[in-house]
CSV table of N, CA and C in Angstrom, one decimal:
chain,number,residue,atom,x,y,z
H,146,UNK,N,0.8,-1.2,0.0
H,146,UNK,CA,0.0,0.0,0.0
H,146,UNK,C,0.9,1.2,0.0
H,147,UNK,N,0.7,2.5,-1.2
H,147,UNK,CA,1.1,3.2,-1.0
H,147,UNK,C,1.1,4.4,0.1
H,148,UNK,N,2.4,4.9,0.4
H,148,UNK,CA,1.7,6.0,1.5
H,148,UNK,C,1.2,7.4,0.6
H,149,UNK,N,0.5,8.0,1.0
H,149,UNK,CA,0.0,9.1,0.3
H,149,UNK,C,0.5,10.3,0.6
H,150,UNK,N,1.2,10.9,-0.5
H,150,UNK,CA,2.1,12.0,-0.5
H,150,UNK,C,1.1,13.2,0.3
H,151,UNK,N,1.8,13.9,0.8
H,151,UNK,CA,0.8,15.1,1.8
H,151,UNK,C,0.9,16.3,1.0
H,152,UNK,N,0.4,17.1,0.6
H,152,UNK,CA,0.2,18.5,0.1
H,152,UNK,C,-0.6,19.3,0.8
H,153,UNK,N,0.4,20.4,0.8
H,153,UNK,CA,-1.1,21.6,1.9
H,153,UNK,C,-0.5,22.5,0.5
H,154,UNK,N,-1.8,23.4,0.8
H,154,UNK,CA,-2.3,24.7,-0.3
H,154,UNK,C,-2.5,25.9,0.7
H,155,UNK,N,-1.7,26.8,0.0
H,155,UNK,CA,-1.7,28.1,1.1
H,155,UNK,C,-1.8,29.4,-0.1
H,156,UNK,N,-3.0,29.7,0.4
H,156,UNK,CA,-3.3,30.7,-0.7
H,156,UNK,C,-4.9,31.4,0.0
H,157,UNK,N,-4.4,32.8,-0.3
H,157,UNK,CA,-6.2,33.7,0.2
H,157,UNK,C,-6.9,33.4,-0.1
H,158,UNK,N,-7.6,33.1,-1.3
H,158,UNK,CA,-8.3,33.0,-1.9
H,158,UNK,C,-9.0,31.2,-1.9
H,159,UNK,N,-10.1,31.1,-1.0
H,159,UNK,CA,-10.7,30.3,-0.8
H,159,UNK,C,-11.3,29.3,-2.0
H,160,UNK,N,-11.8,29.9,-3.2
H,160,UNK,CA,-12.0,29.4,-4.4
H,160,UNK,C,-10.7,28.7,-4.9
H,161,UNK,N,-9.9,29.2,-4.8
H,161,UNK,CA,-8.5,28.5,-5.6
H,161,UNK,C,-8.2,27.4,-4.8
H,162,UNK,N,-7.9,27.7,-3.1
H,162,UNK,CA,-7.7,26.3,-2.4
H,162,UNK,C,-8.8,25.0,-2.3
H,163,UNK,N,-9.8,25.5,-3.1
H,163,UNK,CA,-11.1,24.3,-3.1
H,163,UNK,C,-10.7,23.6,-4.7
H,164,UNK,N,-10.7,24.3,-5.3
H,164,UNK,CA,-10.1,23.8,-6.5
H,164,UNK,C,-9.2,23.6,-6.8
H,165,UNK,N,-7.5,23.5,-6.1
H,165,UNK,CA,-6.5,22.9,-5.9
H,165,UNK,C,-6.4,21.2,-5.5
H,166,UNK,N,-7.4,21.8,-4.3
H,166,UNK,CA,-7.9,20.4,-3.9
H,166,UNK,C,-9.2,19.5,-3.9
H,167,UNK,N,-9.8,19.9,-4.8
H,167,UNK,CA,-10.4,19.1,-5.7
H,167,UNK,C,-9.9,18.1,-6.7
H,168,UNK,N,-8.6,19.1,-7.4
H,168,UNK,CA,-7.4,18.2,-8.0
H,168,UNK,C,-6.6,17.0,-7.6
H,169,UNK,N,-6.3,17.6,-6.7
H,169,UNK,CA,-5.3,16.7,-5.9
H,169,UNK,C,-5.8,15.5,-5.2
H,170,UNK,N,-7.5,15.6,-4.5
H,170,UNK,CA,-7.9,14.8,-4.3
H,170,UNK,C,-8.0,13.7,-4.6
H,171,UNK,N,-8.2,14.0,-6.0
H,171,UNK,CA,-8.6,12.5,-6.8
H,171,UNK,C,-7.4,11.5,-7.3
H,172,UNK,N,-6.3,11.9,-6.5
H,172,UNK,CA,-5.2,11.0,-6.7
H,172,UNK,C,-5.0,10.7,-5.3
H,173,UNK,N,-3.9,9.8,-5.3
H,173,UNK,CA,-3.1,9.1,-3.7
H,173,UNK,C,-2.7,10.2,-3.0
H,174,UNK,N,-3.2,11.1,-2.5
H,174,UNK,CA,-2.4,12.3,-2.1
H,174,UNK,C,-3.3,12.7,-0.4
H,175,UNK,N,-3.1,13.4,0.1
H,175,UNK,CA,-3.4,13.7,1.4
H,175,UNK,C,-3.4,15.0,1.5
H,176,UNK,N,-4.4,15.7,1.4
H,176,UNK,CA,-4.4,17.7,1.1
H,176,UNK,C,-4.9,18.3,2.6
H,177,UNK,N,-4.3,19.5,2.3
H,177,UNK,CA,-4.7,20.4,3.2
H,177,UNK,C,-4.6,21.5,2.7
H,178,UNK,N,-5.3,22.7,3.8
H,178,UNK,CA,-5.3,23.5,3.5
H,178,UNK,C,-4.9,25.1,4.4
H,179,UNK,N,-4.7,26.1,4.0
H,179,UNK,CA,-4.4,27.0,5.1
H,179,UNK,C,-4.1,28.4,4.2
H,180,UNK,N,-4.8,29.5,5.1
H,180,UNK,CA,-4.5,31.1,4.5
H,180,UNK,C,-3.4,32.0,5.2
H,181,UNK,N,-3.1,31.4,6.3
H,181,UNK,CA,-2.3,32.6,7.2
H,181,UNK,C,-1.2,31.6,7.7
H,182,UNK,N,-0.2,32.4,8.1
H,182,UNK,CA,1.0,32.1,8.1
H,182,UNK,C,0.8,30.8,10.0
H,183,UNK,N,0.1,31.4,10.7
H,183,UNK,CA,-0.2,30.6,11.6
H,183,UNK,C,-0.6,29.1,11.5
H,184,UNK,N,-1.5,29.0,10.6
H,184,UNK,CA,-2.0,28.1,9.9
H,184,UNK,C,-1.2,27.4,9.2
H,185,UNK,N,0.0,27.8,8.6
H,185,UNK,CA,1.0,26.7,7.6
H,185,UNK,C,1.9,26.2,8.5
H,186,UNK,N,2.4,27.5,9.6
H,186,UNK,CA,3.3,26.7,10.8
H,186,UNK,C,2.6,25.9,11.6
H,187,UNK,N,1.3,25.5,12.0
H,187,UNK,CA,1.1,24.7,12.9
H,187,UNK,C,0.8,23.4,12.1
H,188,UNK,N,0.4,23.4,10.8
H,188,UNK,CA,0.3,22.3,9.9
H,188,UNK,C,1.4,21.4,9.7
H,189,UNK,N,2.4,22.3,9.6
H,189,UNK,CA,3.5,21.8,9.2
H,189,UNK,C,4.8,21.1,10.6
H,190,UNK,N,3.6,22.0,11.7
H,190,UNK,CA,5.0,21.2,13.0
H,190,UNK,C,4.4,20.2,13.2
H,191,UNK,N,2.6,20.1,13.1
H,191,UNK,CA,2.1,19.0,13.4
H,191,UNK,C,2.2,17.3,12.6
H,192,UNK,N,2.8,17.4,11.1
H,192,UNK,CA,2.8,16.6,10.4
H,192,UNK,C,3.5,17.5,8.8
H,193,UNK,N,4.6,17.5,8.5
H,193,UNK,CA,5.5,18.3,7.8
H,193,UNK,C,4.7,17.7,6.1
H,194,UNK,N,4.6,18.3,5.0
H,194,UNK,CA,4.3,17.8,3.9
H,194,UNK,C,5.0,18.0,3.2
H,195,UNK,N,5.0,17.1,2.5
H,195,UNK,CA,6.2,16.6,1.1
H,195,UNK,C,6.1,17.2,0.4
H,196,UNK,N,4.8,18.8,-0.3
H,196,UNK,CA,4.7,19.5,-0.9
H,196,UNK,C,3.8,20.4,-0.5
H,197,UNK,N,4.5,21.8,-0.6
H,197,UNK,CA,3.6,22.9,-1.0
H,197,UNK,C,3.1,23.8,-1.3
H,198,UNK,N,1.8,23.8,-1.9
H,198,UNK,CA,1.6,24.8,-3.1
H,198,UNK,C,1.6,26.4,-2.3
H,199,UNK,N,2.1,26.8,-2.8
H,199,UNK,CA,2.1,28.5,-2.2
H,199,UNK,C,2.3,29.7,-3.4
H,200,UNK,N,1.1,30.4,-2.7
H,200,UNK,CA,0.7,31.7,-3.7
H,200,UNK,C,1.7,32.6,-3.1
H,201,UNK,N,1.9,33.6,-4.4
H,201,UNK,CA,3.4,34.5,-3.6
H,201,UNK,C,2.9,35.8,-2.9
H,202,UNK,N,1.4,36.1,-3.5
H,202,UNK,CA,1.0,37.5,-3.1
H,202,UNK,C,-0.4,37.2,-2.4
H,203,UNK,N,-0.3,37.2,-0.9
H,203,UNK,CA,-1.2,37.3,0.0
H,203,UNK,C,-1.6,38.7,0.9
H,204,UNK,N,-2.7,38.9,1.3
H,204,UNK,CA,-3.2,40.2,2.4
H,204,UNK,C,-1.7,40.5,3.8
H,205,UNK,N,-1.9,38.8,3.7
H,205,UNK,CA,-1.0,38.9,5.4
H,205,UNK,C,-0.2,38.3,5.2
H,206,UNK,N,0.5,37.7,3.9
H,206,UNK,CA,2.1,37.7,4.3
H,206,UNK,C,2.4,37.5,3.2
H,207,UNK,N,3.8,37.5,3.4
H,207,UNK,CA,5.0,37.5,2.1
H,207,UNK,C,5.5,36.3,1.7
H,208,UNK,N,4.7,35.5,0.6
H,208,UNK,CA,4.9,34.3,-0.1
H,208,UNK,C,6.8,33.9,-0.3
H,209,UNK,N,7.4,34.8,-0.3
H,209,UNK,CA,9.0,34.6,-0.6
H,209,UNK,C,9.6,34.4,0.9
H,210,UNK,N,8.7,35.4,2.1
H,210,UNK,CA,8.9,35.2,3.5
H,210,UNK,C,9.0,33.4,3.9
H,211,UNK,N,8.0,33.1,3.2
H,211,UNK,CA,6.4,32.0,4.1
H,211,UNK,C,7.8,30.8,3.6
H,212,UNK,N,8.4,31.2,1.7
H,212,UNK,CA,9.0,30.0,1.1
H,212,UNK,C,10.5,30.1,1.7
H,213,UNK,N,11.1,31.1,2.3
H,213,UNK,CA,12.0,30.8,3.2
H,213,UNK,C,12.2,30.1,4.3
H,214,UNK,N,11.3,30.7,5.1
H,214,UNK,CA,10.9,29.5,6.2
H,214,UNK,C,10.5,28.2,6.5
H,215,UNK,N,9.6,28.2,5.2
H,215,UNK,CA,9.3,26.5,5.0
H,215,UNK,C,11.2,25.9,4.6
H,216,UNK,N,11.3,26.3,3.7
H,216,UNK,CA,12.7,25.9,3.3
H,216,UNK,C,14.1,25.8,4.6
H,217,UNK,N,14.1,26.7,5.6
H,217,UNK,CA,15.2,26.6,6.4
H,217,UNK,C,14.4,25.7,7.7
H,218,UNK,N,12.4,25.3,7.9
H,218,UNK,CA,12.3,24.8,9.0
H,218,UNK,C,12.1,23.4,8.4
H,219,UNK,N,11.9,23.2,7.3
H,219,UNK,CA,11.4,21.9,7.0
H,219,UNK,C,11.9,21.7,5.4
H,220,UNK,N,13.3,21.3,5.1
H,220,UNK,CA,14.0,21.4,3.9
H,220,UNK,C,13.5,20.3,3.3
H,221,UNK,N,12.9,19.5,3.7
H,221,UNK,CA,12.6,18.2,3.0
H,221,UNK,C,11.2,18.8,2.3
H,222,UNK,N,10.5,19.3,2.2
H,222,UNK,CA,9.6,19.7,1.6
H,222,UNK,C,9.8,20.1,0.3
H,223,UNK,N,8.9,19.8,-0.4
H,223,UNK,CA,9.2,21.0,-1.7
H,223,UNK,C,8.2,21.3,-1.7
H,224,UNK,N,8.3,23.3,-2.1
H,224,UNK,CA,7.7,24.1,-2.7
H,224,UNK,C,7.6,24.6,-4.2
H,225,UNK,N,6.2,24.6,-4.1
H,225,UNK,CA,6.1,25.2,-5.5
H,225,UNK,C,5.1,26.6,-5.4
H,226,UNK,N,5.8,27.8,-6.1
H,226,UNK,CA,5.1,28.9,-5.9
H,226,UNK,C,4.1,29.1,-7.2
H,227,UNK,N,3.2,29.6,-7.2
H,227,UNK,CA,1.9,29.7,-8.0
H,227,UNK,C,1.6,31.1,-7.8
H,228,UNK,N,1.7,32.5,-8.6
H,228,UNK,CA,1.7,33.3,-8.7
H,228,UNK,C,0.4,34.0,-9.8
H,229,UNK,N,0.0,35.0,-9.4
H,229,UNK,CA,-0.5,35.5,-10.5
H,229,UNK,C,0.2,36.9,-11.4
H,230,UNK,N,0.7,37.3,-10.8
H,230,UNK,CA,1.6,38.5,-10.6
H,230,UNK,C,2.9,37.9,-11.3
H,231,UNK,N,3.5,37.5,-12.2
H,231,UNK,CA,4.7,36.3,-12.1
H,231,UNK,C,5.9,37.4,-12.7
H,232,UNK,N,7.0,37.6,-12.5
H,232,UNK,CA,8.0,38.3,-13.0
H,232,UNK,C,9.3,37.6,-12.8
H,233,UNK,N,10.7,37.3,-14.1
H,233,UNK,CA,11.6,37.2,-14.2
H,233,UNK,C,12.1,37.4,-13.1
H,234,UNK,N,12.4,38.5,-12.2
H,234,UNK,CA,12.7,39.1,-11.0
H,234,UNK,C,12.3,37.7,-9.6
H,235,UNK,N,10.8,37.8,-9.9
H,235,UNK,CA,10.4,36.9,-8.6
H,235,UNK,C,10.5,35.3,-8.9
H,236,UNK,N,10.7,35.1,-10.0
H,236,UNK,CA,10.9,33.5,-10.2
H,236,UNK,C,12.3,33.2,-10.1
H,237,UNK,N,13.7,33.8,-10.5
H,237,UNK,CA,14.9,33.8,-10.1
H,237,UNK,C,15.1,33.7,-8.5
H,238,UNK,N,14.4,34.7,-7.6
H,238,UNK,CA,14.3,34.7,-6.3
H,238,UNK,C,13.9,33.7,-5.8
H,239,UNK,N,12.6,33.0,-6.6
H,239,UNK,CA,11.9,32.0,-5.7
H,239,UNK,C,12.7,30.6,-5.7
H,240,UNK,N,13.7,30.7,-7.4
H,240,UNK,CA,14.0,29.4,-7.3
H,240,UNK,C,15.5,29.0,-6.6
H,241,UNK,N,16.4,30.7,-6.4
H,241,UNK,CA,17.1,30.7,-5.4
H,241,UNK,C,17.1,30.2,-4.4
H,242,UNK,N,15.6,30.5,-3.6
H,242,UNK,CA,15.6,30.1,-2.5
H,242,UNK,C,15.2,28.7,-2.3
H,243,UNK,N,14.9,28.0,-3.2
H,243,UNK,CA,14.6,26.5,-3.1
H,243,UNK,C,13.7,25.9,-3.0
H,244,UNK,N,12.7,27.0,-4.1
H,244,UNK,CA,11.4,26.5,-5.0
H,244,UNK,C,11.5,25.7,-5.6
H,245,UNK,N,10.8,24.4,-6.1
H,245,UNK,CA,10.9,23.5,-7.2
H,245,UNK,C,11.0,23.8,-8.4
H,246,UNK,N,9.9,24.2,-8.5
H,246,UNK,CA,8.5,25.0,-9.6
H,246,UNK,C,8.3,26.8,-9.5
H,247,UNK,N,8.0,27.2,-10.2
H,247,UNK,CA,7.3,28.5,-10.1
H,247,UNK,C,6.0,28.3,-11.4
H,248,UNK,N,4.8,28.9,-11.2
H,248,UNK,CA,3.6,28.9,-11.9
H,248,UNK,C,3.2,29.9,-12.4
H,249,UNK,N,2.5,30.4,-13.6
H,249,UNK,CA,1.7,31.7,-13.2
H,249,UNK,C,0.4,31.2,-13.4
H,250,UNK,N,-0.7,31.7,-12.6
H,250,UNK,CA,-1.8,31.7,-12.8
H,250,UNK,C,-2.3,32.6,-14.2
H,251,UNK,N,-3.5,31.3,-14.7
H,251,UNK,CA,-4.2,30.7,-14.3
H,251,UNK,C,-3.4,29.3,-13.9
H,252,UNK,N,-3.0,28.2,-13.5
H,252,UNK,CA,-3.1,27.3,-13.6
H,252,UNK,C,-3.9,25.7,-14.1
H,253,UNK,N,-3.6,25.1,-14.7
H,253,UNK,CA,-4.9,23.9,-15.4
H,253,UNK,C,-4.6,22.6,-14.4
H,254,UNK,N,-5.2,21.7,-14.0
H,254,UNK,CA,-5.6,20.8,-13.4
H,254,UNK,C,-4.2,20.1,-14.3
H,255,UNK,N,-3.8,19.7,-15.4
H,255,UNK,CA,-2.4,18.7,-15.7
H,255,UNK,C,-0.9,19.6,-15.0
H,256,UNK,N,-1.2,21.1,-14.8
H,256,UNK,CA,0.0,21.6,-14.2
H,256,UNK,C,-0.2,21.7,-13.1
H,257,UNK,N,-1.3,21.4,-12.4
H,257,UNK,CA,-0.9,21.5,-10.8
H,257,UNK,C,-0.4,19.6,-10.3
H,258,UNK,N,-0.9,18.9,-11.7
H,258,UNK,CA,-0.6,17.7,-11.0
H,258,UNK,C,1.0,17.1,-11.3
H,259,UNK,N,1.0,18.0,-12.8
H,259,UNK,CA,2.8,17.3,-13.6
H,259,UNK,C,3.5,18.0,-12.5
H,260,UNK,N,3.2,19.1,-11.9
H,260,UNK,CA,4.2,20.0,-10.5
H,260,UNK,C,4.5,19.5,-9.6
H,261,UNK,N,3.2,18.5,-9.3
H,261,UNK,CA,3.5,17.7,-7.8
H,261,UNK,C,3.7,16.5,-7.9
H,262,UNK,N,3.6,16.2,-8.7
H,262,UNK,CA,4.4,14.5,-9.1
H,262,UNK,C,5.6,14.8,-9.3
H,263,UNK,N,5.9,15.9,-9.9
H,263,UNK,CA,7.7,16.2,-10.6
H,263,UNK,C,8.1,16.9,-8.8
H,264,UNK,N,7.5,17.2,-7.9
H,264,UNK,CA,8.3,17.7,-6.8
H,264,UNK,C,8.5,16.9,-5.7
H,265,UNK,N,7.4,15.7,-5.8
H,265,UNK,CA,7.2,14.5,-5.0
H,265,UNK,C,8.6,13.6,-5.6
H,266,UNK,N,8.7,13.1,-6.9
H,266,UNK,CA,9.5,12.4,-7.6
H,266,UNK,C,11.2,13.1,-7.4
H,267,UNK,N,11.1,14.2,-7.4
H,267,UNK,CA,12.4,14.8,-6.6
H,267,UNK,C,12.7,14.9,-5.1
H,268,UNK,N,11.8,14.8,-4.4
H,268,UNK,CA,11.7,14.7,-3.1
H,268,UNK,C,12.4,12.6,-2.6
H,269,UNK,N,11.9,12.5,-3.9
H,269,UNK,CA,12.3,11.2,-3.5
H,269,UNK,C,13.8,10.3,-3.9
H,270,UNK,N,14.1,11.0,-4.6
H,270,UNK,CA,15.7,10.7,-5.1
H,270,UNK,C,16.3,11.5,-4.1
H,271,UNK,N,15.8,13.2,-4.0
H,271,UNK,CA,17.1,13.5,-2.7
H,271,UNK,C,17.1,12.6,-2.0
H,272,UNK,N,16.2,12.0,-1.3
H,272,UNK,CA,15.7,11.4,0.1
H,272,UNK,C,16.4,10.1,-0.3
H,273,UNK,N,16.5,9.4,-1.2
H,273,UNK,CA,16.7,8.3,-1.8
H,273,UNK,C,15.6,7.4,-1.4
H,274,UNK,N,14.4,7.5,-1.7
H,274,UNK,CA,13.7,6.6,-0.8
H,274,UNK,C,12.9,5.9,-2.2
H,275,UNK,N,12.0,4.7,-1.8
H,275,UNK,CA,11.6,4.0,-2.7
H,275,UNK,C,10.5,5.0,-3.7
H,276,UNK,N,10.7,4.6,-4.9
H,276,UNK,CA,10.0,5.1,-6.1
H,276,UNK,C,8.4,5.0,-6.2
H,277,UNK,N,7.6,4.4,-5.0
H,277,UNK,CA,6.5,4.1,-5.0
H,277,UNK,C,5.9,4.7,-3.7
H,278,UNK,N,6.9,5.1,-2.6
H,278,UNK,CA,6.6,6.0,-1.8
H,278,UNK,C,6.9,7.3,-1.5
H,279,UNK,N,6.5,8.4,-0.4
H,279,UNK,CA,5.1,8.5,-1.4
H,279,UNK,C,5.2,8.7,-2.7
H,280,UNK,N,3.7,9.1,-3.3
H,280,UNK,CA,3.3,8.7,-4.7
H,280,UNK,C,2.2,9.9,-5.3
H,281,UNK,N,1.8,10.7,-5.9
H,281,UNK,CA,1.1,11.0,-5.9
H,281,UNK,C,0.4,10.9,-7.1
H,282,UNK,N,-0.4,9.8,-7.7
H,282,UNK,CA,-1.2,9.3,-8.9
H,282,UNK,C,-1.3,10.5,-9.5
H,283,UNK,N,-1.3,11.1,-11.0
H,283,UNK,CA,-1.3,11.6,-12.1
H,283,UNK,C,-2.2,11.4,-13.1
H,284,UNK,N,-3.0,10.9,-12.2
H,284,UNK,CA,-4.3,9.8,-13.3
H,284,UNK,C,-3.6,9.2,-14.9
H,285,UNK,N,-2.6,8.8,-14.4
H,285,UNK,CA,-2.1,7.7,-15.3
H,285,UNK,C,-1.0,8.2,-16.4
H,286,UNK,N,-0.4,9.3,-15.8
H,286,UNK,CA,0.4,10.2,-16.1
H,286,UNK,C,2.2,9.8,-15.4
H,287,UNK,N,2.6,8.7,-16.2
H,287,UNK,CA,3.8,8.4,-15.5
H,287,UNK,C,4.9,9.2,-15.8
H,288,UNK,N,6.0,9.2,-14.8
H,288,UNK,CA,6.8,10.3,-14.6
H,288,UNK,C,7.6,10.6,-16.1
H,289,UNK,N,7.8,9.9,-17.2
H,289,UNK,CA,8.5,9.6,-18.2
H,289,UNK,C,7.9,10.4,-19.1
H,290,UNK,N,6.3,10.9,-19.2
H,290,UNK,CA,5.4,11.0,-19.8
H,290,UNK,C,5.4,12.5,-19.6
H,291,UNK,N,5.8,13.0,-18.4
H,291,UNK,CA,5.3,14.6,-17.7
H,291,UNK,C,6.1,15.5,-18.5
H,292,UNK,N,5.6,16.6,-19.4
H,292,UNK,CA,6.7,17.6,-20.0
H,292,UNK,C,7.9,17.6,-18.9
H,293,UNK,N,9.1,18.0,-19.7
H,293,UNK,CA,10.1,18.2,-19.0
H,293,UNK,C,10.7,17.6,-18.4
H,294,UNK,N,10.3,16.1,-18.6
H,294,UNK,CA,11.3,14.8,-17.6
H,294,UNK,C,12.2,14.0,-18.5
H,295,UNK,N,12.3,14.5,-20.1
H,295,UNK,CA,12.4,13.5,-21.0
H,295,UNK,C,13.7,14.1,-21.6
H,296,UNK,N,14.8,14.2,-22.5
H,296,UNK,CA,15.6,14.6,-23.0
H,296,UNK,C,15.0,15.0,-24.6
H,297,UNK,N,14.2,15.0,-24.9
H,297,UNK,CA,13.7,15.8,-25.8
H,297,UNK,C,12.6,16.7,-25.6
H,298,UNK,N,12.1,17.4,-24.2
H,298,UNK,CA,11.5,18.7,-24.3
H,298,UNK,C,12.0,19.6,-24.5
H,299,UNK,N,11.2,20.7,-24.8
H,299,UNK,CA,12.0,22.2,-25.3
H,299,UNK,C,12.8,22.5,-24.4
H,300,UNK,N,12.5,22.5,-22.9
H,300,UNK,CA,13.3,22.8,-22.4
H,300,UNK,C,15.3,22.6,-21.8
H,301,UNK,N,15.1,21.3,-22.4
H,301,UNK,CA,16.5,20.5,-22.4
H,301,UNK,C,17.2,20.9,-23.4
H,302,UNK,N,16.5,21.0,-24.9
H,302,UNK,CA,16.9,21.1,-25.9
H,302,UNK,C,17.4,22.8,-26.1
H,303,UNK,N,16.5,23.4,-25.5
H,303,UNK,CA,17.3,25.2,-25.4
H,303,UNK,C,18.6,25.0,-24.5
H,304,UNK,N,18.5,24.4,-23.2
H,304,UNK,CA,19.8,24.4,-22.6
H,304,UNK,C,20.5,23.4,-23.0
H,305,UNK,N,20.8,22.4,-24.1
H,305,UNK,CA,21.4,21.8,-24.8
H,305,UNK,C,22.0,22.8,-26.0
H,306,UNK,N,21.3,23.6,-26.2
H,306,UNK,CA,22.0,24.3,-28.0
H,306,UNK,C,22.7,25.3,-27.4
């Protein structure tokens, strides 16, 4: 039995966190959710998650703040930031600090999932741990298959030429 990869969603906007995880749901995965910075720290002392989605521009705090801290209290996580606001500037910063991913909204239901399978799937080679745990199903979307895992995406092929 697989264990089910954990993801929390931290984002103001209550519509986006229902429909994040709505996504996520429907695969092996384990969601949660949270708007304020109190809310991700107590989530994350109480049971740390293998991934999390985080919006960069909230009311009450600073998405680059929130992804430092996650990053220096709990390095085993991966972050992926999901922006709508998205700028050269803030995606270099975010990946600095030891973002997986960076998104811009809108987001589509195949990129929030190729994001967290590709940050879960890295989580799991750093960690060295088995390829089947956690997992988070793709609806049949194996890792080989996800843009950007293959040696002939665009993106290999620009940093190849």
């Amino acid at each position: 039995m697989q264990t089910p990869a954990k993801i929390l969603i931290v984002d103001d906007e209550e519509v986006v966190r229902r429909s994040y995880a709505r996504i996520l749901e429907g695969t092996n995965c384990k969601v949660r959710a949270a708007w304020t910075w109190m809310q991700v720290s107590e989530l994350m002392q109480d049971d740390p998650c293998d991934v999390v989605l985080l919006d960069l521009r909230m009311p009450e705090m600073d998405g680059m703040k929130v992804l430092k801290a996650i990053r220096q209290s709990w390095p085993e996580s991966e972050v992926i930031i999901i922006t709508g606001y998205p700028t050269l500037e803030t995606a270099k910063e975010a990946l600095t600090l030891g973002a997986y991913d960076y998104l811009a909204k809108p987001v589509g239901p195949d990129q929030i999932l190729e994001s967290a399978n590709g940050a879960i799937q890295h989580k799991m080679w750093a960690l060295h741990t088995e390829p089947d745990k956690p997992d988070c199903e793709t609806h049949g979307i194996q890792s080989a298959e996800v843009p950007g895992n293959t040696a002939e995406s665009p993106a290999v092929i620009r940093r190849a030429s």
